[in-house]
Structure formats: C-alpha cells, structure tokens
CSV table of C-alpha atoms in Angstrom, one decimal:
chain,number,residue,atom,x,y,z
A,1,MET,CA,-34.9,30.2,22.5
A,2,SER,CA,-33.9,29.8,19.1
A,3,GLU,CA,-32.0,26.7,18.0
A,4,THR,CA,-28.3,26.8,17.5
A,5,PRO,CA,-27.6,26.5,13.9
A,6,GLY,CA,-25.9,23.3,13.0
A,7,PRO,CA,-22.4,23.5,11.2
A,8,SER,CA,-22.9,24.2,7.5
A,9,SER,CA,-22.4,21.7,5.0
A,10,ARG,CA,-21.2,21.6,1.4
A,11,GLU,CA,-23.3,19.7,-1.3
A,12,PHE,CA,-22.0,18.3,-4.6
A,13,ASP,CA,-24.3,18.1,-7.5
A,14,ALA,CA,-24.5,15.4,-10.2
A,15,ALA,CA,-22.2,17.5,-12.5
A,16,PHE,CA,-19.5,17.5,-10.2
A,17,ARG,CA,-19.9,13.7,-9.4
A,18,GLN,CA,-19.7,13.0,-13.2
A,19,ALA,CA,-16.5,15.1,-13.5
A,20,PHE,CA,-15.1,13.6,-10.3
A,21,ARG,CA,-15.7,10.2,-12.0
A,22,ASP,CA,-13.9,11.2,-15.1
A,23,LEU,CA,-11.1,12.4,-13.0
A,24,VAL,CA,-10.7,9.0,-11.4
A,25,LEU,CA,-10.8,7.3,-14.8
A,26,TRP,CA,-8.4,9.8,-16.5
A,27,ARG,CA,-5.9,9.4,-13.6
A,28,ARG,CA,-2.9,7.2,-14.9
A,29,ASP,CA,0.4,6.0,-13.7
A,30,VAL,CA,2.4,8.1,-16.1
A,31,ARG,CA,5.8,7.3,-17.6
A,32,ARG,CA,6.4,9.6,-20.4
A,33,PHE,CA,6.8,13.3,-19.4
A,34,ARG,CA,7.5,16.5,-21.0
A,35,ARG,CA,10.6,18.2,-19.6
A,36,ASP,CA,8.8,21.5,-19.0
A,37,PRO,CA,9.4,22.8,-15.6
A,38,ILE,CA,6.5,23.0,-13.2
A,39,ASP,CA,5.8,26.1,-11.1
A,40,PRO,CA,7.1,25.3,-7.5
A,41,ALA,CA,4.1,27.1,-6.2
A,42,LEU,CA,1.8,24.7,-7.9
A,43,ILE,CA,3.6,21.6,-6.3
A,44,ARG,CA,3.4,23.3,-3.0
A,45,SER,CA,-0.2,23.8,-3.3
A,46,LEU,CA,-0.8,20.2,-4.4
A,47,LEU,CA,1.1,19.1,-1.3
A,48,GLU,CA,-0.9,21.4,1.0
A,49,LEU,CA,-4.1,19.9,-0.4
A,50,ALA,CA,-2.8,16.4,-0.1
A,51,SER,CA,-2.0,17.1,3.6
A,52,HIS,CA,-5.8,17.3,4.1
A,53,ALA,CA,-6.0,13.5,3.6
A,54,PRO,CA,-7.2,11.3,6.6
A,55,SER,CA,-4.6,10.0,9.0
A,56,VAL,CA,-4.9,7.7,12.0
A,57,GLY,CA,-5.3,9.6,15.1
A,58,HIS,CA,-4.7,12.8,13.0
A,59,CYS,CA,-1.0,12.1,13.1
A,60,GLN,CA,-0.3,13.5,9.6
A,61,PRO,CA,2.7,11.2,9.1
A,62,TRP,CA,3.5,12.3,5.6
A,63,ARG,CA,6.8,13.8,4.8
A,64,PHE,CA,7.6,15.1,1.3
A,65,VAL,CA,11.1,15.2,0.0
A,66,LEU,CA,11.4,17.1,-3.4
A,67,VAL,CA,14.5,15.4,-4.9
A,68,GLU,CA,16.2,18.2,-6.9
A,69,THR,CA,20.0,17.6,-7.1
A,70,ALA,CA,21.3,15.6,-10.4
A,71,GLN,CA,23.5,13.7,-8.0
A,72,CYS,CA,20.4,12.3,-5.9
A,73,ARG,CA,18.4,11.8,-9.0
A,74,GLU,CA,21.1,9.9,-10.7
A,75,ALA,CA,21.5,7.6,-7.6
A,76,VAL,CA,17.9,6.9,-7.4
A,77,ARG,CA,17.7,6.2,-11.1
A,78,SER,CA,20.6,3.7,-10.7
A,79,SER,CA,18.7,2.1,-7.7
A,80,PHE,CA,15.8,1.4,-10.3
A,81,VAL,CA,18.0,0.0,-12.8
A,82,ARG,CA,19.4,-2.5,-10.5
A,83,ALA,CA,16.2,-3.3,-8.9
A,84,ASN,CA,14.5,-3.7,-12.3
A,85,ALA,CA,17.4,-5.9,-13.7
A,86,LYS,CA,16.7,-8.2,-10.9
A,87,ALA,CA,13.0,-8.2,-11.1
A,88,LEU,CA,13.3,-9.3,-14.8
A,89,GLU,CA,14.9,-12.5,-13.5
A,90,ASN,CA,11.6,-13.8,-12.1
A,91,TYR,CA,10.0,-13.9,-15.5
A,92,ASP,CA,10.8,-16.4,-18.4
A,93,GLY,CA,10.0,-16.8,-22.1
A,94,GLU,CA,7.4,-14.5,-23.6
A,95,GLN,CA,6.5,-12.9,-20.2
A,96,ARG,CA,10.3,-12.0,-19.8
A,97,ALA,CA,10.4,-10.4,-23.3
A,98,GLN,CA,7.1,-8.6,-22.7
A,99,TYR,CA,8.5,-7.4,-19.4
A,100,ALA,CA,11.6,-6.1,-20.9
A,101,ARG,CA,9.7,-4.2,-23.4
A,102,LEU,CA,7.6,-2.1,-20.9
A,103,LYS,CA,8.3,1.3,-19.9
A,104,LEU,CA,8.2,1.3,-16.1
A,105,GLU,CA,9.4,4.8,-15.1
A,106,GLY,CA,9.9,8.3,-16.4
A,107,LEU,CA,12.7,9.3,-14.0
A,108,GLU,CA,14.9,10.6,-16.8
A,109,ALA,CA,12.5,13.3,-18.1
A,110,ALA,CA,10.2,14.1,-15.3
A,111,PRO,CA,10.8,17.6,-14.2
A,112,VAL,CA,9.7,16.9,-10.4
A,113,HIS,CA,10.7,13.9,-8.3
A,114,LEU,CA,9.0,13.5,-5.0
A,115,ALA,CA,10.0,10.9,-2.3
A,116,VAL,CA,7.0,10.5,0.3
A,117,PHE,CA,8.0,8.9,3.5
A,118,ALA,CA,6.0,8.0,6.7
A,119,ASP,CA,7.6,9.5,10.0
A,120,GLU,CA,7.3,6.4,12.1
A,121,ALA,CA,8.4,8.1,15.3
A,122,THR,CA,5.9,11.2,15.1
A,123,LYS,CA,4.5,12.1,18.4
A,124,ALA,CA,1.6,13.7,16.5
A,125,GLY,CA,-1.7,11.8,17.3
A,126,SER,CA,-0.3,10.2,20.6
A,127,GLY,CA,-0.5,6.8,19.0
A,128,LEU,CA,-4.4,6.8,18.8
A,129,GLY,CA,-6.0,4.3,16.5
A,130,ARG,CA,-2.8,2.4,15.9
A,131,GLN,CA,-2.2,0.0,18.9
A,132,THR,CA,-3.5,-3.0,17.0
A,133,MET,CA,-3.1,-1.9,13.3
A,134,PRO,CA,0.3,0.0,13.5
A,135,GLN,CA,0.4,-0.2,9.6
A,136,THR,CA,-2.3,2.5,9.4
A,137,LEU,CA,0.5,5.1,9.9
A,138,GLN,CA,1.8,4.1,6.5
A,139,TYR,CA,-1.6,3.7,5.1
A,140,SER,CA,-2.3,7.3,5.9
A,141,VAL,CA,0.6,8.3,3.8
A,142,VAL,CA,-0.7,6.4,0.9
A,143,GLY,CA,-4.1,8.3,1.2
A,144,ALA,CA,-2.1,11.5,0.9
A,145,VAL,CA,-0.4,10.1,-2.2
A,146,GLN,CA,-3.8,9.3,-3.9
A,147,THR,CA,-5.2,12.7,-3.0
A,148,LEU,CA,-2.1,14.2,-4.5
A,149,TRP,CA,-2.5,12.1,-7.5
A,150,LEU,CA,-6.0,13.2,-8.2
A,151,ALA,CA,-5.4,16.8,-7.6
A,152,ALA,CA,-2.4,16.8,-10.0
A,153,ARG,CA,-4.4,15.2,-12.7
A,154,ALA,CA,-7.0,17.9,-12.2
A,155,GLU,CA,-4.3,20.6,-13.0
A,156,GLY,CA,-3.4,18.5,-16.2
A,157,LEU,CA,-0.2,17.0,-14.5
A,158,GLY,CA,0.8,13.3,-14.8
A,159,LEU,CA,2.1,11.4,-11.8
A,160,GLY,CA,4.1,8.0,-11.8
A,161,TRP,CA,4.8,5.9,-8.8
A,162,ILE,CA,8.0,4.0,-8.9
A,163,SER,CA,8.1,0.9,-6.6
A,164,ILE,CA,11.0,-0.7,-8.4
A,165,LEU,CA,13.7,0.7,-6.1
A,166,GLU,CA,15.7,-0.4,-3.1
A,167,PRO,CA,13.8,1.4,-0.4
A,168,GLU,CA,16.8,1.3,2.0
A,169,ASN,CA,19.1,2.7,-0.7
A,170,VAL,CA,16.7,5.6,-1.5
A,171,CYS,CA,16.6,6.4,2.3
A,172,ARG,CA,20.5,6.5,2.4
A,173,ILE,CA,20.7,8.5,-0.9
A,174,LEU,CA,18.3,11.1,0.5
A,175,GLU,CA,19.7,11.1,4.1
A,176,VAL,CA,16.4,10.9,5.9
A,177,PRO,CA,16.0,10.2,9.5
A,178,ASP,CA,16.2,6.3,10.5
A,179,THR,CA,12.6,6.6,11.6
A,180,TRP,CA,11.2,7.5,8.0
A,181,THR,CA,9.9,4.8,5.9
A,182,LEU,CA,9.7,5.2,2.1
A,183,ILE,CA,6.2,4.7,1.1
A,184,ALA,CA,6.4,6.3,-2.7
A,185,TYR,CA,8.8,7.6,-5.1
A,186,LEU,CA,7.0,10.0,-7.6
A,187,CYS,CA,7.6,11.5,-10.9
A,188,ILE,CA,5.4,14.5,-11.7
A,189,GLY,CA,5.2,16.5,-14.8
A,190,ARG,CA,3.1,17.3,-17.9
A,191,PRO,CA,2.3,13.9,-19.8
A,192,VAL,CA,3.3,13.4,-23.3
A,193,GLU,CA,-0.1,11.4,-23.8
A,194,GLU,CA,-3.3,10.7,-22.2
A,195,HIS,CA,-5.0,7.5,-21.7
A,196,THR,CA,-8.2,6.1,-19.8
A,197,ASP,CA,-6.7,2.5,-19.8
A,198,PRO,CA,-3.6,1.7,-17.8
A,199,GLU,CA,-0.5,1.0,-19.7
A,200,LEU,CA,-0.2,-2.6,-18.5
A,201,GLU,CA,-3.8,-3.3,-19.7
A,202,ARG,CA,-2.9,-1.6,-23.2
A,203,HIS,CA,0.1,-3.9,-23.5
A,204,ASN,CA,-1.6,-6.9,-22.5
A,205,TRP,CA,0.1,-7.3,-19.2
A,206,GLN,CA,-3.0,-7.7,-16.9
A,207,GLU,CA,-6.6,-7.1,-18.0
A,208,ARG,CA,-9.2,-5.2,-15.6
A,209,LEU,CA,-11.0,-7.6,-13.3
A,210,SER,CA,-14.8,-7.4,-13.1
A,211,THR,CA,-16.3,-5.8,-10.2
A,212,GLU,CA,-18.3,-8.9,-9.5
A,213,ARG,CA,-15.3,-10.6,-8.5
A,214,LEU,CA,-14.2,-8.1,-6.0
A,215,ILE,CA,-17.4,-7.7,-3.9
A,216,PHE,CA,-18.6,-10.2,-1.2
A,217,LYS,CA,-21.1,-10.6,1.5
A,218,ARG,CA,-21.1,-11.9,5.0
B,1,MET,CA,-0.4,10.7,-45.1
B,2,SER,CA,-2.5,12.2,-42.4
B,3,GLU,CA,-1.2,11.9,-38.9
B,4,THR,CA,-3.0,9.4,-36.7
B,5,PRO,CA,-4.8,11.4,-34.1
B,6,GLY,CA,-3.4,11.0,-30.6
B,7,PRO,CA,-5.6,9.7,-27.8
B,8,SER,CA,-8.2,12.5,-26.7
B,9,SER,CA,-7.8,14.0,-23.3
B,10,ARG,CA,-10.0,15.3,-20.5
B,11,GLU,CA,-9.3,18.8,-19.1
B,12,PHE,CA,-10.5,20.1,-15.8
B,13,ASP,CA,-11.4,23.5,-15.2
B,14,ALA,CA,-10.5,25.9,-12.3
B,15,ALA,CA,-14.2,25.7,-11.2
B,16,PHE,CA,-13.9,21.8,-10.8
B,17,ARG,CA,-10.4,22.3,-9.2
B,18,GLN,CA,-12.2,24.4,-6.5
B,19,ALA,CA,-15.0,21.9,-5.9
B,20,PHE,CA,-12.5,19.0,-5.7
B,21,ARG,CA,-10.6,21.0,-3.1
B,22,ASP,CA,-13.8,21.6,-1.1
B,23,LEU,CA,-14.4,17.8,-1.4
B,24,VAL,CA,-10.8,16.9,0.0
B,25,LEU,CA,-11.7,19.6,2.8
B,26,TRP,CA,-15.2,18.4,3.7
B,27,ARG,CA,-14.2,14.6,3.7
B,28,ARG,CA,-14.3,13.5,7.3
B,29,ASP,CA,-13.7,10.6,9.4
B,30,VAL,CA,-17.3,10.1,10.5
B,31,ARG,CA,-18.6,8.5,13.8
B,32,ARG,CA,-22.2,9.6,14.0
B,33,PHE,CA,-24.4,8.2,11.4
B,34,ARG,CA,-28.3,8.3,10.7
B,35,ARG,CA,-29.7,4.8,10.4
B,36,ASP,CA,-31.4,5.5,7.0
B,37,PRO,CA,-30.6,2.4,4.8
B,38,ILE,CA,-28.4,3.2,1.8
B,39,ASP,CA,-29.1,1.9,-1.8
B,40,PRO,CA,-27.2,-1.0,-2.4
B,41,ALA,CA,-26.9,-0.1,-6.0
B,42,LEU,CA,-25.1,3.3,-4.8
B,43,ILE,CA,-22.7,1.3,-2.6
B,44,ARG,CA,-21.8,-1.1,-5.7
B,45,SER,CA,-21.3,2.2,-7.9
B,46,LEU,CA,-19.0,3.3,-5.4
B,47,LEU,CA,-17.1,0.2,-5.2
B,48,GLU,CA,-16.8,0.1,-9.0
B,49,LEU,CA,-15.4,3.6,-9.2
B,50,ALA,CA,-12.9,2.7,-6.3
B,51,SER,CA,-11.6,-0.2,-8.3
B,52,HIS,CA,-10.4,2.3,-10.7
B,53,ALA,CA,-7.7,3.3,-8.2
B,54,PRO,CA,-4.0,2.7,-9.1
B,55,SER,CA,-2.6,-0.7,-8.2
B,56,VAL,CA,0.9,-2.0,-8.5
B,57,GLY,CA,1.3,-4.1,-11.5
B,58,HIS,CA,-2.5,-3.5,-12.2
B,59,CYS,CA,-3.0,-6.2,-9.5
B,60,GLN,CA,-6.2,-4.7,-8.3
B,61,PRO,CA,-5.8,-6.7,-4.9
B,62,TRP,CA,-8.9,-4.9,-3.1
B,63,ARG,CA,-11.6,-7.2,-2.0
B,64,PHE,CA,-14.6,-5.8,-0.5
B,65,VAL,CA,-16.6,-7.5,2.2
B,66,LEU,CA,-20.1,-6.0,2.7
B,67,VAL,CA,-20.9,-7.2,6.4
B,68,GLU,CA,-24.6,-7.6,6.6
B,69,THR,CA,-25.5,-10.1,9.4
B,70,ALA,CA,-26.1,-9.1,12.8
B,71,GLN,CA,-23.9,-11.7,14.3
B,72,CYS,CA,-20.8,-10.8,12.3
B,73,ARG,CA,-21.5,-7.0,12.9
B,74,GLU,CA,-21.8,-7.7,16.9
B,75,ALA,CA,-18.5,-9.8,16.8
B,76,VAL,CA,-16.7,-6.9,15.1
B,77,ARG,CA,-18.1,-4.6,17.6
B,78,SER,CA,-17.0,-6.6,20.4
B,79,SER,CA,-13.4,-6.8,19.0
B,80,PHE,CA,-13.4,-2.9,18.8
B,81,VAL,CA,-14.6,-2.7,22.6
B,82,ARG,CA,-11.8,-5.0,23.6
B,83,ALA,CA,-9.1,-3.3,21.4
B,84,ASN,CA,-10.3,0.1,22.8
B,85,ALA,CA,-10.4,-0.9,26.4
B,86,LYS,CA,-6.6,-2.2,25.8
B,87,ALA,CA,-5.8,1.2,24.0
B,88,LEU,CA,-7.0,3.2,26.8
B,89,GLU,CA,-4.6,1.7,29.2
B,90,ASN,CA,-1.8,3.5,27.2
B,91,TYR,CA,-2.9,6.8,28.4
B,92,ASP,CA,-2.5,8.4,31.9
B,93,GLY,CA,-4.2,11.3,33.7
B,94,GLU,CA,-5.9,14.0,31.7
B,95,GLN,CA,-5.2,12.3,28.1
B,96,ARG,CA,-6.7,9.2,29.5
B,97,ALA,CA,-9.8,11.2,30.5
B,98,GLN,CA,-9.8,12.7,27.2
B,99,TYR,CA,-9.4,9.6,25.4
B,100,ALA,CA,-12.2,8.1,27.0
B,101,ARG,CA,-14.4,11.0,26.1
B,102,LEU,CA,-13.8,10.7,22.4
B,103,LYS,CA,-16.2,8.9,20.1
B,104,LEU,CA,-13.9,6.7,17.9
B,105,GLU,CA,-16.5,4.7,15.9
B,106,GLY,CA,-20.1,4.5,14.4
B,107,LEU,CA,-20.4,0.7,14.3
B,108,GLU,CA,-23.7,0.7,16.1
B,109,ALA,CA,-25.8,3.1,13.9
B,110,ALA,CA,-24.0,3.0,10.5
B,111,PRO,CA,-26.3,1.2,7.8
B,112,VAL,CA,-23.3,-0.1,5.9
B,113,HIS,CA,-20.2,-2.0,7.2
B,114,LEU,CA,-17.5,-2.7,4.7
B,115,ALA,CA,-14.5,-4.6,5.2
B,116,VAL,CA,-11.6,-4.1,2.8
B,117,PHE,CA,-8.9,-6.6,2.4
B,118,ALA,CA,-5.7,-7.1,0.1
B,119,ASP,CA,-5.6,-10.4,-1.6
B,120,GLU,CA,-1.9,-11.1,-1.1
B,121,ALA,CA,-2.0,-14.3,-3.2
B,122,THR,CA,-3.5,-12.6,-6.2
B,123,LYS,CA,-1.8,-13.8,-9.5
B,124,ALA,CA,-3.0,-10.6,-11.2
B,125,GLY,CA,-0.1,-8.5,-12.3
B,126,SER,CA,2.2,-11.4,-12.1
B,127,GLY,CA,4.1,-9.6,-9.3
B,128,LEU,CA,5.2,-6.7,-11.4
B,129,GLY,CA,6.5,-3.8,-9.4
B,130,ARG,CA,6.4,-5.5,-6.0
B,131,GLN,CA,9.6,-7.5,-5.8
B,132,THR,CA,11.7,-4.9,-3.7
B,133,MET,CA,8.4,-3.1,-1.9
B,134,PRO,CA,5.9,-5.9,-1.5
B,135,GLN,CA,3.9,-3.7,0.8
B,136,THR,CA,2.7,-1.8,-2.3
B,137,LEU,CA,0.1,-4.4,-2.7
B,138,GLN,CA,-1.6,-3.3,0.5
B,139,TYR,CA,-0.9,0.2,-0.4
B,140,SER,CA,-3.0,-0.3,-3.5
B,141,VAL,CA,-6.0,-1.1,-1.4
B,142,VAL,CA,-5.6,2.1,0.6
B,143,GLY,CA,-5.6,4.1,-2.6
B,144,ALA,CA,-9.0,2.5,-3.5
B,145,VAL,CA,-10.1,3.2,0.2
B,146,GLN,CA,-9.3,7.0,-0.2
B,147,THR,CA,-11.0,7.3,-3.7
B,148,LEU,CA,-14.3,5.7,-2.1
B,149,TRP,CA,-14.0,8.0,0.9
B,150,LEU,CA,-14.1,11.1,-1.6
B,151,ALA,CA,-16.6,9.4,-4.0
B,152,ALA,CA,-18.8,8.7,-1.1
B,153,ARG,CA,-18.7,12.3,0.3
B,154,ALA,CA,-19.6,13.7,-3.2
B,155,GLU,CA,-22.6,11.6,-2.7
B,156,GLY,CA,-23.3,13.1,0.6
B,157,LEU,CA,-22.3,9.9,2.4
B,158,GLY,CA,-19.9,9.8,5.6
B,159,LEU,CA,-17.5,7.1,5.9
B,160,GLY,CA,-15.4,6.1,9.2
B,161,TRP,CA,-12.3,4.1,9.1
B,162,ILE,CA,-12.1,1.9,12.3
B,163,SER,CA,-8.5,0.9,13.1
B,164,ILE,CA,-9.1,-0.1,16.7
B,165,LEU,CA,-9.8,-3.6,16.0
B,166,GLU,CA,-8.2,-7.0,16.4
B,167,PRO,CA,-7.3,-7.7,12.6
B,168,GLU,CA,-6.7,-11.5,12.9
B,169,ASN,CA,-10.1,-11.8,14.8
B,170,VAL,CA,-11.9,-9.8,12.2
B,171,CYS,CA,-10.5,-12.1,9.4
B,172,ARG,CA,-11.8,-15.0,11.5
B,173,ILE,CA,-15.3,-13.5,12.1
B,174,LEU,CA,-15.6,-12.8,8.4
B,175,GLU,CA,-14.2,-16.2,7.2
B,176,VAL,CA,-12.0,-14.8,4.5
B,177,PRO,CA,-9.3,-16.7,2.6
B,178,ASP,CA,-5.9,-17.0,4.9
B,179,THR,CA,-4.2,-14.9,2.1
B,180,TRP,CA,-6.3,-12.0,2.6
B,181,THR,CA,-5.0,-9.0,4.9
B,182,LEU,CA,-7.5,-6.6,6.6
B,183,ILE,CA,-6.7,-3.1,5.4
B,184,ALA,CA,-9.5,-1.3,6.7
B,185,TYR,CA,-13.0,-1.6,8.4
B,186,LEU,CA,-15.3,1.3,7.4
B,187,CYS,CA,-18.7,2.4,8.3
B,188,ILE,CA,-20.7,4.2,5.7
B,189,GLY,CA,-24.1,6.2,6.0
B,190,ARG,CA,-25.6,9.6,6.2
B,191,PRO,CA,-23.6,11.6,8.5
B,192,VAL,CA,-25.4,13.4,11.5
B,193,GLU,CA,-23.4,16.3,11.2
B,194,GLU,CA,-20.7,17.9,8.9
B,195,HIS,CA,-17.5,19.6,9.7
B,196,THR,CA,-14.4,20.9,7.9
B,197,ASP,CA,-12.2,20.3,10.9
B,198,PRO,CA,-11.2,16.7,12.0
B,199,GLU,CA,-13.1,15.4,15.3
B,200,LEU,CA,-9.6,15.2,16.9
B,201,GLU,CA,-8.6,18.6,16.1
B,202,ARG,CA,-11.9,20.1,17.5
B,203,HIS,CA,-11.5,18.3,20.6
B,204,ASN,CA,-7.9,19.3,21.2
B,205,TRP,CA,-6.3,15.9,20.9
B,206,GLN,CA,-4.1,16.8,18.0
B,207,GLU,CA,-3.7,20.1,16.0
B,208,ARG,CA,-2.9,20.4,12.2
B,209,LEU,CA,0.8,20.6,11.3
B,210,SER,CA,1.7,23.5,9.0
B,211,THR,CA,2.7,22.3,5.6
B,212,GLU,CA,6.1,23.8,6.0
B,213,ARG,CA,7.0,21.3,8.7
B,214,LEU,CA,6.3,18.6,6.0
B,215,ILE,CA,8.2,19.6,2.9
B,216,PHE,CA,11.9,19.1,2.6
B,217,LYS,CA,14.3,19.4,-0.2
B,218,ARG,CA,17.4,17.3,-1.2
C-alpha cells in the first residue's frame, strides 16, 4: 500500500523573509494622505485578505464599514476634534505644546474611511475559546486590522488608526447594531511621504524601547 | 537652491504581494508540534520584528515571557485542562461530542511557550491616543502577536494561541507585575502538518463567512 501523501506545504525563502521584514519596518501610522481616489476593488481585495486573519473559535467577528457620506465623515471628524481637545487638557507645559503641534489624524484628506467593529453577538464559532478570555473576540478583529495594514502597505497604501474618538458616538453616527464594538477607525490612501521611523519617534514624543527590555524568562 | 530630497521609499512588487497573500493563507493556529528545539536566536529575532508593530502613542506595551521551566509549563497546562473541562459543559449533544474530539492546544509537545502581556502601567507614550479608547493599549499587543505569527510562518514555524486558560492564574504562575494583562499564551515550534484551511473549518465546527457578509457602507 502506498502512503497517503500529506497535505502540501508552502515554503518561504530568505529573500521573501527579508522583504517581509522591510514591509513590517516600512509600515507606518499615516496622517498625511494624497486625495487621489482608491479603486474600490482594491479595498475589497484587501478586506478579503484581512478576513483570513486568525479568530477565536473561527468566529470571524470583523465587520467593516466603509464610511462614504460627507455627513458621517464630518460627524466623526467632530468627534475627533472634541476628544483631542479633551486629551490636550491632560498635558502641561512643554509636553502640552508638543502635543498640540502633533498631527494625529488624516481624516480630512484620506480618500477611504473604514470603521472596523467586533460583532459581540456573533453565533459563529459557538463561543469556542472565549469562555475565560472573552476579550479574544475583540483581539481577533485587531489581528485582521494588522493584516490589512501590512497588505495595504504592500500595495503602496498608507493607513492611519485614529483612537482619539468617542467610540459610542461613532457607533451612533454609523448606526451599527448595539452588539457591535468599535475596534478601529482607519484612514486609507496614498501617503504623502514615507518613513521607517514612527512620527512620534521623529518628533521626540517617545523613543523606541530596546528589545532587551521587552523579553523575560520564567 | 536644490530641493532637499524626500525620504526614500520602499516599493513591493506583485510577486511579493502574491507571496504575502500565500503567507496569510498558510498561517494556521497550530496544535500539533514536532519536539525539535528552536534556536533561541531565531525566537529573539522574531520578537524583535514583532516589536515593530504599531502601538498607540508608540507605547510599545508588549512584554514577552518565555516560559521555560517544567513547573510553570505544567501549571499552565493544568489551567488549560480545568478551563477546557468547564468550557465543555456549555455544549450539549452532538456539539458536545464534537467539542470533546477537537484538539485545541499543543502545550505538551511545543518546544517554545511564550506568554504575551500588555503593561498597562507603562509610562511610554505618555498616554497619547488612549484617553477615550484605553483598550487600544491591549490591541497594540495583539498587533505584535499577529506580526509574530506571520513572521514565524515565514520561517516555517507554527504558532498556536491558547485562550482556554484562567488568565489570573497564568499571571500568578508566571509571577508577572500586577499591572500586566495576559493577552495571549502561545505555543511555537515546527508543525507536524500544514493546511490552508483552519482546523475548525476542516472538522465542521465553523465554516468561513463570505466577504460580502462582512462589508457595509454608510
């Protein structure tokens, strides 16, 4: 009897790994976008790929909302303005001045606005894997966002994640079901400039921590 | 006067994008590992790359704990056994039998155990970006996990995320600071087999949702 062949595999070579490393290093949180429109088919293909991210119990809880109307976009931008003004109050002196100078979003110019939610009521996966760590449902959506981020950068697209928002307001503005949690509000478009160092590092807000400080043993 | 040259860029070609797509499609939650040890330098380089994930306010809140002692590993495995027995109680009939048949972890054979935490008390980033959405600190760690997952697969390594655990117990077992939150407990090693379909899909626990059901417009 001949042996049943095992499932085939896919190997990646050193050249790919080097390019993947470059992809990770060149991924940035982008705040300055060109206004050129992006082909909707490209966005759709990126979302399709992002949907292959891991999810707890294979529950695929990501829900992608393309925010297209001027009215919704303006309301979200107002939410950012309010939340950012409030955040500024937490800083004093030179740090306050520095915060005020930072550009923290690209809502005005970005051609694509994408709100990403977790469907907390999904029946998919039948609850597997999230009895003791229910937050893994939300974490699954973050994995899809990071996959999208890398895939977008490979297409020459920049992505910016705006967390300075009132999440309940954004849910109301976008009229999503009560059981959806806002995970990320993303701007996508062609970046005006490219960098390997994060904006907050370049403007001396926060330096990179050495890997040694991040690894421990038990 | 000559113009200051802009920062250089890094472009990725169609062949890379196709290979990246393959990487995303061949990434799996692995539960069957070979026992071959993994070079610690390889793990370190993967963690260094994962540390280039995005983080809110560039706060880099990921803390990686390599779990090496038999005592710690056994205690974590006991935590899984308890949590899994309890999870089983949530299912009835055929679904219960199906759950009981699933292999949900590779704790026994995996050569590398890695617990990943979020340092909720980090001063890095000075709180920027997380006044209204504080959970973005935890989300940042998930982005690092997904980056690690893809980078590991590119090296031919499998990774499995175990969420069927008692998170407070795992913190106690590993004696981490009170301000650290367990995000993920990961097994890493050479996989026994490779697949493009998730285990839970292959064993008819949960099918893949069509992309159409996941994209909305406003």
